[in-house]
PDB file of C-alpha atoms in Angstrom:
ATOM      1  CA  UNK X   7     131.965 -59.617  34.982  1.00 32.00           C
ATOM      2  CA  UNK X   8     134.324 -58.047  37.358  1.00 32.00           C
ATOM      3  CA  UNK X   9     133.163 -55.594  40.108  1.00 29.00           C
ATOM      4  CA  UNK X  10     135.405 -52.434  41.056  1.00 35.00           C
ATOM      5  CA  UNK X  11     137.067 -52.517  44.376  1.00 29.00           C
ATOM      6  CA  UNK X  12     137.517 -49.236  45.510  1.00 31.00           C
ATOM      7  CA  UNK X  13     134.354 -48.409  46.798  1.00 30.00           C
ATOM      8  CA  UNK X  14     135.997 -44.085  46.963  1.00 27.00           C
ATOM      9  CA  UNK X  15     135.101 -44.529  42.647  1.00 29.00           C
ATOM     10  CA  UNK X  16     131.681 -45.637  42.895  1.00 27.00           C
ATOM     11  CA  UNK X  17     129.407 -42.758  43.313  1.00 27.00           C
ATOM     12  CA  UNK X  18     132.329 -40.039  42.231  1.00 31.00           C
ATOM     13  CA  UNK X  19     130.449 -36.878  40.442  1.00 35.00           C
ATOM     14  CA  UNK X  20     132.223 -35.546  37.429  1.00 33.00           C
ATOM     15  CA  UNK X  21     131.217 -31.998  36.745  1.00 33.00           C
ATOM     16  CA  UNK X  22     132.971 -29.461  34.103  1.00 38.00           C
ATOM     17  CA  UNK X  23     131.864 -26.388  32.147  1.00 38.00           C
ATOM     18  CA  UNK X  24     133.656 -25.842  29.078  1.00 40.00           C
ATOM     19  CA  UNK X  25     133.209 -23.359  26.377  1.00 47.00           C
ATOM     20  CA  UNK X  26     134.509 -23.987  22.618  1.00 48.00           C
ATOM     21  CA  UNK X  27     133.501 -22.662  19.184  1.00 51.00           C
ATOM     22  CA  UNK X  28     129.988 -20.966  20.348  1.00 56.00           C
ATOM     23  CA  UNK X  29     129.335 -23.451  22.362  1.00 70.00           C
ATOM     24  CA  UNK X  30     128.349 -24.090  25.989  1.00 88.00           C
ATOM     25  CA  UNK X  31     129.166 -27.091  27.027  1.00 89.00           C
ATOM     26  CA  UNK X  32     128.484 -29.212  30.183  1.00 92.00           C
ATOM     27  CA  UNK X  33     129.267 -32.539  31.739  1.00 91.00           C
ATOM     28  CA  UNK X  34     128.157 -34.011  34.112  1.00 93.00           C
ATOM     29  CA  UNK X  35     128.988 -38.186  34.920  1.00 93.00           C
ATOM     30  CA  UNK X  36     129.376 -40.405  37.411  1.00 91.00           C
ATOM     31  CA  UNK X  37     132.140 -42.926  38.046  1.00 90.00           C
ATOM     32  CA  UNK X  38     131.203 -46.768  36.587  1.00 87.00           C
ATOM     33  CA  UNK X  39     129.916 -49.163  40.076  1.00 85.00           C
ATOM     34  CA  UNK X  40     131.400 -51.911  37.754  1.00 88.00           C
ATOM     35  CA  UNK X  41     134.535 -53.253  35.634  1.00 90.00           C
ATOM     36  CA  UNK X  42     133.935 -54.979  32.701  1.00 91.00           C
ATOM     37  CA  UNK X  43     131.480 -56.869  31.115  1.00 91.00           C
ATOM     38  CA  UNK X  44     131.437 -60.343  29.039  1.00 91.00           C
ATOM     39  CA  UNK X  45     130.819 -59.563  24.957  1.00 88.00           C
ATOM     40  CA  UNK X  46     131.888 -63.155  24.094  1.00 89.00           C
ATOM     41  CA  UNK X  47     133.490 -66.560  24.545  1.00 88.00           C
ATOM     42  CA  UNK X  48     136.861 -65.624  24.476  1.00 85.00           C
ATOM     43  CA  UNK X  49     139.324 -64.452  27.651  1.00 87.00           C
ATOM     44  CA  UNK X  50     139.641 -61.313  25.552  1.00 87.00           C
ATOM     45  CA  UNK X  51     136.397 -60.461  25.057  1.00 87.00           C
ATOM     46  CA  UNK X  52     135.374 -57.576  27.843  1.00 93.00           C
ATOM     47  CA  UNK X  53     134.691 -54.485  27.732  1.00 90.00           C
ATOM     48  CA  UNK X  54     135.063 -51.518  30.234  1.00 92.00           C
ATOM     49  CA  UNK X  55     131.891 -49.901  31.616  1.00 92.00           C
ATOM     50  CA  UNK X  56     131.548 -46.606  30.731  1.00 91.00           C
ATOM     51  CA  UNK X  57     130.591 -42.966  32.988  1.00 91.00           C
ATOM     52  CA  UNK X  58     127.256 -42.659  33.394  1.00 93.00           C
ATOM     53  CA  UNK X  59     125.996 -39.265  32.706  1.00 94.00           C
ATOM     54  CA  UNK X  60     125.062 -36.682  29.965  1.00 94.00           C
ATOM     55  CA  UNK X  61     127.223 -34.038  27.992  1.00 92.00           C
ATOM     56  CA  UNK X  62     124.681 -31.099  27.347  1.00 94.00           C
ATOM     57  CA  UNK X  63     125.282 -28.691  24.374  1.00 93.00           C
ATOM     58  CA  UNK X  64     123.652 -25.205  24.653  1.00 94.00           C
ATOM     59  CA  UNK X  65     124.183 -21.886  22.355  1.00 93.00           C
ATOM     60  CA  UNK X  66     126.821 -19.644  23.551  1.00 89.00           C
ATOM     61  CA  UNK X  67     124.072 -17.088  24.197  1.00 88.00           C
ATOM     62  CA  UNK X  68     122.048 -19.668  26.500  1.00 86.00           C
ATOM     63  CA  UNK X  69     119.182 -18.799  24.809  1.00 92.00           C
ATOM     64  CA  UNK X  70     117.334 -22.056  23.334  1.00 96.00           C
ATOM     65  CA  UNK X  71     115.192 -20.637  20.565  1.00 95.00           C
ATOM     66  CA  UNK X  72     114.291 -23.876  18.541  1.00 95.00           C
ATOM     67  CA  UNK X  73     114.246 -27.103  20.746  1.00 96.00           C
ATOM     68  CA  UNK X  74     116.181 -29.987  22.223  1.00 97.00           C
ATOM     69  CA  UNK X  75     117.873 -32.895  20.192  1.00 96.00           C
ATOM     70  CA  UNK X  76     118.470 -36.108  22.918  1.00 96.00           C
ATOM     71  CA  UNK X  77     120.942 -38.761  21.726  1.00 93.00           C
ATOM     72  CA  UNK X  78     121.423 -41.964  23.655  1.00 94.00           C
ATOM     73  CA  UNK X  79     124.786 -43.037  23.063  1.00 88.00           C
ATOM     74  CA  UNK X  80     128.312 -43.609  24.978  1.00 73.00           C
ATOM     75  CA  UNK X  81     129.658 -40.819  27.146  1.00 61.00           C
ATOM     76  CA  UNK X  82     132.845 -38.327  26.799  1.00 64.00           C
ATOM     77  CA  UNK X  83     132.370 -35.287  24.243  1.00 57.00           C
ATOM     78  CA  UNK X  84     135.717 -35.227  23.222  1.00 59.00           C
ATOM     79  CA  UNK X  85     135.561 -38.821  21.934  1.00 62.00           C
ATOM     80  CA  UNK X  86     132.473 -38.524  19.798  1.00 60.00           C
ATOM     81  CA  UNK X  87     133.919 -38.496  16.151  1.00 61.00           C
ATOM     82  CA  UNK X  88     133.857 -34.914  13.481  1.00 66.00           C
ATOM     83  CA  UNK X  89     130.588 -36.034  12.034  1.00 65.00           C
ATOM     84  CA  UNK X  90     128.934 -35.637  15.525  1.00 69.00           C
ATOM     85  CA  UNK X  91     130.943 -32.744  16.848  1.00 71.00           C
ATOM     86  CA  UNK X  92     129.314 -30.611  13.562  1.00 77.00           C
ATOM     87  CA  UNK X  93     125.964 -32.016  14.682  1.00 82.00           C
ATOM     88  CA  UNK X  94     126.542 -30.502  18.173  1.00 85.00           C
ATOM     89  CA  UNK X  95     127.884 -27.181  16.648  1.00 87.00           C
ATOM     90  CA  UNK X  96     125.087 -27.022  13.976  1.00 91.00           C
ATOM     91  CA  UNK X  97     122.378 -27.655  16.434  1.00 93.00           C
ATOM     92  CA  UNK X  98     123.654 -24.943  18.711  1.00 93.00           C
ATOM     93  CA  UNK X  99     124.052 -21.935  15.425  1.00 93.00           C
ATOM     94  CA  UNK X 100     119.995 -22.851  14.725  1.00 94.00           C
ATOM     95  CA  UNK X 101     119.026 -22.415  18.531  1.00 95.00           C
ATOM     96  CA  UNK X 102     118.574 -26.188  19.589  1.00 96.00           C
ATOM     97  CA  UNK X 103     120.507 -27.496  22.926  1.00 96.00           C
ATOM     98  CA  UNK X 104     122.140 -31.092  22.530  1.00 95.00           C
ATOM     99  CA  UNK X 105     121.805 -33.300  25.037  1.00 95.00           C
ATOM    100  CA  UNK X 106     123.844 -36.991  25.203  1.00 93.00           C
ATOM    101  CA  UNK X 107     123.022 -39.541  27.445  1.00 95.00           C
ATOM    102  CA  UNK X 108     124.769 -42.586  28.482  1.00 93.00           C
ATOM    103  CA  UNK X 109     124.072 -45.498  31.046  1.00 94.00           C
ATOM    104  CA  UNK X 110     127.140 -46.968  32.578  1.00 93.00           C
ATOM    105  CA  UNK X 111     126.725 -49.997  29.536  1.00 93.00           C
ATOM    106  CA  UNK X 112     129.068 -49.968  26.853  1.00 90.00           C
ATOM    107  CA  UNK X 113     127.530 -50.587  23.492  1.00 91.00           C
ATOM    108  CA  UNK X 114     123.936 -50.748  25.451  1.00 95.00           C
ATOM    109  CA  UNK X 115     120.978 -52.875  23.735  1.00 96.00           C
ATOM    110  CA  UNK X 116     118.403 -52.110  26.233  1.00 97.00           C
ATOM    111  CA  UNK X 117     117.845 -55.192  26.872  1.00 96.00           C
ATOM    112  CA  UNK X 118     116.437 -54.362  30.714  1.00 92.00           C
ATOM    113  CA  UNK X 119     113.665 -51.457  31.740  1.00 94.00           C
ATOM    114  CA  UNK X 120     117.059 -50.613  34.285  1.00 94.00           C
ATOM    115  CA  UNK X 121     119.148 -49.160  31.395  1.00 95.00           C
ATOM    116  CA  UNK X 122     116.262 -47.083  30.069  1.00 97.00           C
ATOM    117  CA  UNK X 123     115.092 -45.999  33.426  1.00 97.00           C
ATOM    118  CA  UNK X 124     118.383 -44.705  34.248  1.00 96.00           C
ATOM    119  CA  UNK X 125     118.597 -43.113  31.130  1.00 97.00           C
ATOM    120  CA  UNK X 126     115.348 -41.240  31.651  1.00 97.00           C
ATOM    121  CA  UNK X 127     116.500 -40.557  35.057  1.00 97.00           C
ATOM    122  CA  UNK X 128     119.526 -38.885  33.397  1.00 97.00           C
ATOM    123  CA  UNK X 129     117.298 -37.002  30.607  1.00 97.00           C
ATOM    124  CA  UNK X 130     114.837 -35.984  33.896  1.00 97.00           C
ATOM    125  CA  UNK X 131     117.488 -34.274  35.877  1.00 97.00           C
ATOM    126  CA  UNK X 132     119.574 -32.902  32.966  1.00 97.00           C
ATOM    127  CA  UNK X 133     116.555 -31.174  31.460  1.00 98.00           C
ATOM    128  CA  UNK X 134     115.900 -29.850  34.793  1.00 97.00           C
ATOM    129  CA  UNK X 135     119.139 -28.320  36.673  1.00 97.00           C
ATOM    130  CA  UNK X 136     119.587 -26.873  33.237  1.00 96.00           C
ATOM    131  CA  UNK X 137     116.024 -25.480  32.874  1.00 95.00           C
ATOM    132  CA  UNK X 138     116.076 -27.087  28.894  1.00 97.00           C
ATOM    133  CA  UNK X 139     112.547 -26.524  27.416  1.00 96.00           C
ATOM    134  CA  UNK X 140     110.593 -30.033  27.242  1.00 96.00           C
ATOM    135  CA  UNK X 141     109.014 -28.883  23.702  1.00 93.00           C
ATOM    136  CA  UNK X 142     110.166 -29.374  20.345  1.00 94.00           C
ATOM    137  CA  UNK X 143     112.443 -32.448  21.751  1.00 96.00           C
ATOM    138  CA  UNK X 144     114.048 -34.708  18.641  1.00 94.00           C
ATOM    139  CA  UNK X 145     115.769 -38.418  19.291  1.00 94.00           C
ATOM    140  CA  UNK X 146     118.169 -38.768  17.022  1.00 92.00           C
ATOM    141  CA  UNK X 147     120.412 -42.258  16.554  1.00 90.00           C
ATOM    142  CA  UNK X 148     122.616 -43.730  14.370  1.00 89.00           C
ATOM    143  CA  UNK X 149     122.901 -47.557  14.612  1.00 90.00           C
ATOM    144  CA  UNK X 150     122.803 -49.038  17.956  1.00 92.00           C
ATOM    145  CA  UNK X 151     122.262 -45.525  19.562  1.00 92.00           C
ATOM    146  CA  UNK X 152     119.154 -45.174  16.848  1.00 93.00           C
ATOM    147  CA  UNK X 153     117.768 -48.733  18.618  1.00 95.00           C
ATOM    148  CA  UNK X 154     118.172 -47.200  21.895  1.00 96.00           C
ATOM    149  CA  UNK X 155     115.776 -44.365  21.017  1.00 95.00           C
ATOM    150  CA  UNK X 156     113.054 -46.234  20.042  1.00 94.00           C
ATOM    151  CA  UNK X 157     113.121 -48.111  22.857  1.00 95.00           C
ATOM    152  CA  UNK X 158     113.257 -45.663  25.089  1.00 96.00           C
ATOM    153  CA  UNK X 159     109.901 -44.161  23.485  1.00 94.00           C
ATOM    154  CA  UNK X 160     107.908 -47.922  23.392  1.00 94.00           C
ATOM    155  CA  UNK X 161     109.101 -47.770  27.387  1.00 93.00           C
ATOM    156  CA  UNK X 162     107.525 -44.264  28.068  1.00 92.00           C
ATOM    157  CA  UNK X 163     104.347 -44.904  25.867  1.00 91.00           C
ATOM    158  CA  UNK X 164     104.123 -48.199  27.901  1.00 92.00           C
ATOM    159  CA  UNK X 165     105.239 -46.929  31.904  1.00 93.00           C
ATOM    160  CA  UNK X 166     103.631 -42.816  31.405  1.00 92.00           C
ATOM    161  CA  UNK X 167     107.085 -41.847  33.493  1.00 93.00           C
ATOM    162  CA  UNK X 168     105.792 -38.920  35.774  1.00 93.00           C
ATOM    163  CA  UNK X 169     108.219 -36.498  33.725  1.00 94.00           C
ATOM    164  CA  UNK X 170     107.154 -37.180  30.242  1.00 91.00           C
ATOM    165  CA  UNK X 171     109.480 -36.076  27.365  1.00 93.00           C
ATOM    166  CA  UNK X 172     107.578 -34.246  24.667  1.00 92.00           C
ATOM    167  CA  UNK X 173     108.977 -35.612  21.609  1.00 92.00           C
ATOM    168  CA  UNK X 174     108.316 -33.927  18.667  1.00 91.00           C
ATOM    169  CA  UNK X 175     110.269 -36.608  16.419  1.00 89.00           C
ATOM    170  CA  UNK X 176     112.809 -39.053  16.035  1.00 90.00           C
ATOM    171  CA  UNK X 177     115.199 -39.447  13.489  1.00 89.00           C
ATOM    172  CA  UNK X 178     116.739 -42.640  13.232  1.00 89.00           C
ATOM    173  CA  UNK X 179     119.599 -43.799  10.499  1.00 88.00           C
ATOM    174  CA  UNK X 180     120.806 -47.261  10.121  1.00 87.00           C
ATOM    175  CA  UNK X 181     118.985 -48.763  12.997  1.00 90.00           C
ATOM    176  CA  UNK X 182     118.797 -52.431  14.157  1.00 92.00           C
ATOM    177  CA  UNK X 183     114.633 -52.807  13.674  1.00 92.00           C
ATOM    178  CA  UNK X 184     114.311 -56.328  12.939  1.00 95.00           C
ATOM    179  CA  UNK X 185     116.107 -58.460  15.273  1.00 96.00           C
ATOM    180  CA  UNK X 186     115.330 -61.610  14.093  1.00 97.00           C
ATOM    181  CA  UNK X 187     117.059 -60.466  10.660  1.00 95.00           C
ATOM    182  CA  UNK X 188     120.394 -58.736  12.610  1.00 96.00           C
ATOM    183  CA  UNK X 189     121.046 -61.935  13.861  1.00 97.00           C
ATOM    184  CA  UNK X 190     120.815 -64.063  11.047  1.00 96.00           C
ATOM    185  CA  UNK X 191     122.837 -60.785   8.957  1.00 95.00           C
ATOM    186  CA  UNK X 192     125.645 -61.605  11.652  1.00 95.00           C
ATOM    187  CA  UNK X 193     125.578 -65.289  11.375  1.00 95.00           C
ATOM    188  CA  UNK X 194     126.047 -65.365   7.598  1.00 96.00           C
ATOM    189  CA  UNK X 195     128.639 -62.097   8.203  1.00 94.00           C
ATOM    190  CA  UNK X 196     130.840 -64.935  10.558  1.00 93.00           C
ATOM    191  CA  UNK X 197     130.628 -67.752   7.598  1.00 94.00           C
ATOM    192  CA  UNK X 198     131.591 -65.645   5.034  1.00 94.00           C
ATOM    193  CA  UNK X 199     134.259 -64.074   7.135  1.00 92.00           C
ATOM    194  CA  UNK X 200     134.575 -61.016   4.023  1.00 91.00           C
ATOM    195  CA  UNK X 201     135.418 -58.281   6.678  1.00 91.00           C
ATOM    196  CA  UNK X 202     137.039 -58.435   9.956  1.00 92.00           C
ATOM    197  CA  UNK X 203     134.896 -55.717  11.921  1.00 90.00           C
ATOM    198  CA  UNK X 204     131.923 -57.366  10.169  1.00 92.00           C
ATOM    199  CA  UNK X 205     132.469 -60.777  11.801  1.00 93.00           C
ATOM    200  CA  UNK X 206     133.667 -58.514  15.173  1.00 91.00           C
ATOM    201  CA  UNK X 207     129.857 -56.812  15.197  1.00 92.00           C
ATOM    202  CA  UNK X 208     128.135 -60.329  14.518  1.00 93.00           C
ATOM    203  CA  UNK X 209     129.994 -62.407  16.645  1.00 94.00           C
ATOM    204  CA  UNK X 210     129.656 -59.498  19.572  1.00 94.00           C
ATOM    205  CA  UNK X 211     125.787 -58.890  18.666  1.00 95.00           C
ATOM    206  CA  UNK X 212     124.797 -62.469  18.279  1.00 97.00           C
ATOM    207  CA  UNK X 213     126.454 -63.345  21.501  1.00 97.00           C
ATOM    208  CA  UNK X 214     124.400 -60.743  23.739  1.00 97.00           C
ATOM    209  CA  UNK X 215     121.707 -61.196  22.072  1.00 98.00           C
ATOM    210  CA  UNK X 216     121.785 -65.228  23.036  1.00 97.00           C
ATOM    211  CA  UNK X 217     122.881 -64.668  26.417  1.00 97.00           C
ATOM    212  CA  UNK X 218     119.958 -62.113  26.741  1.00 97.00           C
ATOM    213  CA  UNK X 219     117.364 -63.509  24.812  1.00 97.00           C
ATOM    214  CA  UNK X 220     117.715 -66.611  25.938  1.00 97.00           C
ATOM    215  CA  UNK X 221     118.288 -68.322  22.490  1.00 97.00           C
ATOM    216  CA  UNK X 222     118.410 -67.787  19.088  1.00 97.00           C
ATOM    217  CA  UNK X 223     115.547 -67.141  16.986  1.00 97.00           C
ATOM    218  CA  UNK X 224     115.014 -70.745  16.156  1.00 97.00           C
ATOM    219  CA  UNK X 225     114.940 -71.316  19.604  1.00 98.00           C
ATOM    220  CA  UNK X 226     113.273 -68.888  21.641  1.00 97.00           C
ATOM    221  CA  UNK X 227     111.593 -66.715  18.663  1.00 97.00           C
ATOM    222  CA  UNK X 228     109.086 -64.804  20.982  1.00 97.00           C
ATOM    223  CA  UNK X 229     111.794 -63.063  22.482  1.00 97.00           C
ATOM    224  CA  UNK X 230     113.543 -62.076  19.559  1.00 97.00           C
ATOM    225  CA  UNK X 231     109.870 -60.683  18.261  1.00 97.00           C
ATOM    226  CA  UNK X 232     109.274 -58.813  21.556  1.00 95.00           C
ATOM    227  CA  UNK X 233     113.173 -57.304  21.501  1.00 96.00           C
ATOM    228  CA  UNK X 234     112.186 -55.861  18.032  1.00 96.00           C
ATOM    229  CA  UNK X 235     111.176 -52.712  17.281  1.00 92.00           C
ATOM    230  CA  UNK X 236     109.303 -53.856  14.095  1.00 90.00           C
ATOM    231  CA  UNK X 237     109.747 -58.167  12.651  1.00 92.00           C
ATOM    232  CA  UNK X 238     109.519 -59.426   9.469  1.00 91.00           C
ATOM    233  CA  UNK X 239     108.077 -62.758  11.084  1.00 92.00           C
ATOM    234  CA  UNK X 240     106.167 -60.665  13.609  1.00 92.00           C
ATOM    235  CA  UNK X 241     102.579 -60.519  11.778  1.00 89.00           C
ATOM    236  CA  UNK X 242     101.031 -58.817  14.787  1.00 89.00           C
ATOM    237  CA  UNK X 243     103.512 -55.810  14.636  1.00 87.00           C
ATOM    238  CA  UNK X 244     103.176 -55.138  18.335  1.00 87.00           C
ATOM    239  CA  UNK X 245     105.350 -52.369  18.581  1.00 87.00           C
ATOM    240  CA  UNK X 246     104.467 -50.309  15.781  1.00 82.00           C
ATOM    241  CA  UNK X 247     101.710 -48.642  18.108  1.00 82.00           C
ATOM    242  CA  UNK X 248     104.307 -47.052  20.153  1.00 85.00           C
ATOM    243  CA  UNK X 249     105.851 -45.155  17.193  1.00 79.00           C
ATOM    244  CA  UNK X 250     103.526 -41.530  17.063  1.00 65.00           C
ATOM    245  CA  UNK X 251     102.542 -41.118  13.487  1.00 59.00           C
ATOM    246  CA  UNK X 252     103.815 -44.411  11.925  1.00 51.00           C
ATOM    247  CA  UNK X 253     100.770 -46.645  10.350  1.00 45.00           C
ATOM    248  CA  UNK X 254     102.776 -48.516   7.645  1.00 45.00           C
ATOM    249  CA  UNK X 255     106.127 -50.321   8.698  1.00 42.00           C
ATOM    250  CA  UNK X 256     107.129 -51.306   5.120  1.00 40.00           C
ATOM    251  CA  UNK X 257     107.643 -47.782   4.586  1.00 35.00           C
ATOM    252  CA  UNK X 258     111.099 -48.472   6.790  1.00 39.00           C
ATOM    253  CA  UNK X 259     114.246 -47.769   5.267  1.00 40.00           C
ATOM    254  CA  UNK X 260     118.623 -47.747   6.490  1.00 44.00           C
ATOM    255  CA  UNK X 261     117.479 -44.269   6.740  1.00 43.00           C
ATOM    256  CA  UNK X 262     114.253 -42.865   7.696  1.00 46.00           C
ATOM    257  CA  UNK X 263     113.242 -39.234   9.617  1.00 45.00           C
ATOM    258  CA  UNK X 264     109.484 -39.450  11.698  1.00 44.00           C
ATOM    259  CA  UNK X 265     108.378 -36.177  12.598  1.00 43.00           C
ATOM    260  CA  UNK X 266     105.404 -35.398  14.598  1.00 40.00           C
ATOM    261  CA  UNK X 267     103.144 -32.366  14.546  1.00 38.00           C
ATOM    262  CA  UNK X 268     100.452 -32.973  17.129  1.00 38.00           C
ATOM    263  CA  UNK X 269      99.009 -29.741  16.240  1.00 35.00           C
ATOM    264  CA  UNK X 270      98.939 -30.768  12.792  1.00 34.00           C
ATOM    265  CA  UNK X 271      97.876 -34.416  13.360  1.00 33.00           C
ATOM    266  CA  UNK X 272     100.355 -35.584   9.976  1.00 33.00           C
ATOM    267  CA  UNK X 273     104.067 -36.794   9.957  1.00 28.00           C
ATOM    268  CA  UNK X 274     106.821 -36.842   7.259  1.00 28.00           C
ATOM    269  CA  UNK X 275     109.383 -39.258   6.272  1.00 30.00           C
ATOM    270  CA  UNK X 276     112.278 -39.654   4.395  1.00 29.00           C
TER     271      UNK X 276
END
């Protein structure tokens, strides 16, 4: 892990208001402290830190009729792919602001309270100097960035952060739940060696998740059980009381939307 030099780059501000499509858009991130960071054995295997920040979303009218959707995921609007860019643009036509939020971690697990309390730090100050309404607030993830949400809400049920986000709902697609199970997935994915970015994600995951777990999950299974969300071999399902409105984890799918009506005391899934 390198550390950046020029000490003129490490608390640079990046501001910018942009407007595109019926959209308000506005950035806001700050320069990376750090260089790169170890993702495996080899000389080649680094990658860059990332700006720390959010990109927030808003209707062109500024007026925020129906609520805020948060994603945790890697920084820089213009590098998100179509698929999310129609999210943004879609949120905005049906009144919701779009907030993204990124620590200075590429590819972040959450694997320390630091990333998540910087990303709450983030969330605090965007929602804020913006003035975004904390009601009606949605996580939504895909993947790795669908991981980060739910650990971000087992860290707020478990610390009560003095701002408290009042999330309505999560929806979460294709998220990493069992970690026990995504490492043994990317084991098997390296010995079979069918797909070339499917041995790249195992031999990336199973490598931080060793280095920060201290172990595998034959060694050091505790770890692996407290890291996860919700565990197969976990028959105390520990976390699962962090998740508002969830009761039955074998209801889990790739795929799966949890909203929450407090007023209504019921949730939905799909």
């Amino acid at each position: 892990m390198k550390i950046g030099i020029k000490s003129t780059l490490i608390f640079l501000l990046v501001f910018s208001f942009l407007k595109t499509n019926g959209q308000n858009i506005i950035e806001e991130y700050q320069k990376a402290q750090k260089d790169s960071i170890r993702i495996g054995k080899l000389d080649s295997d680094f990658l860059k830190y990332i700006e720390k920040g959010y990109t927030l979303a808003k209707p062109e009218n500024g007026k925020i009729t129906s609520g805020v959707i948060v994603f945790l995921e890697d920084s820089g609007f213009e590098n998100k792919n179509m698929s999310a860019k129609q999210m943004y643009s879609q949120a905005n036509k049906a009144g919701f602001a779009v907030l993204s939020v990124s620590t200075e971690i590429p590819l972040d697990f959450f694997f320390s309270d630091n990333s998540i309390i910087d990303a709450h730090k983030t969330i605090k100050g965007a929602f804020e100097k913006n003035n975004l309404p904390n009601k009606n607030v949605f996580l939504i993830g895909v993947g790795l960035s669908g991981h980060r949400a739910l650990k971000y809400v087992e860290y707020t049920k478990k610390a009560r952060p003095k701002f408290p986000l009042n999330i309505s709902g999560l929806i979460i697609c294709d998220a990493p739940l069992d970690w026990v199970r995504q490492y043994n997935e990317g084991k098997r994915d390296k010995r079979i060696n069918f797909d070339e970015g499917a041995v790249w994600e195992g031999s990336f995951s199973n490598y931080v998740l060793e280095k920060h777990l201290n172990g595998t999950p034959k060694s050091n299974l505790e770890s692996y059980l407290d890291f996860s969300t919700y565990s197969y071999s976990d028959e105390t399902d520990r976390h699962i009381q962090y998740l508002p409105g969830v009761s039955n984890p074998s209801l889990y799918g790739n795929c799966h939307t949890i909203l929450v009506r407090k007023e209504k005391k019921n949730y939905y899934r799909q």
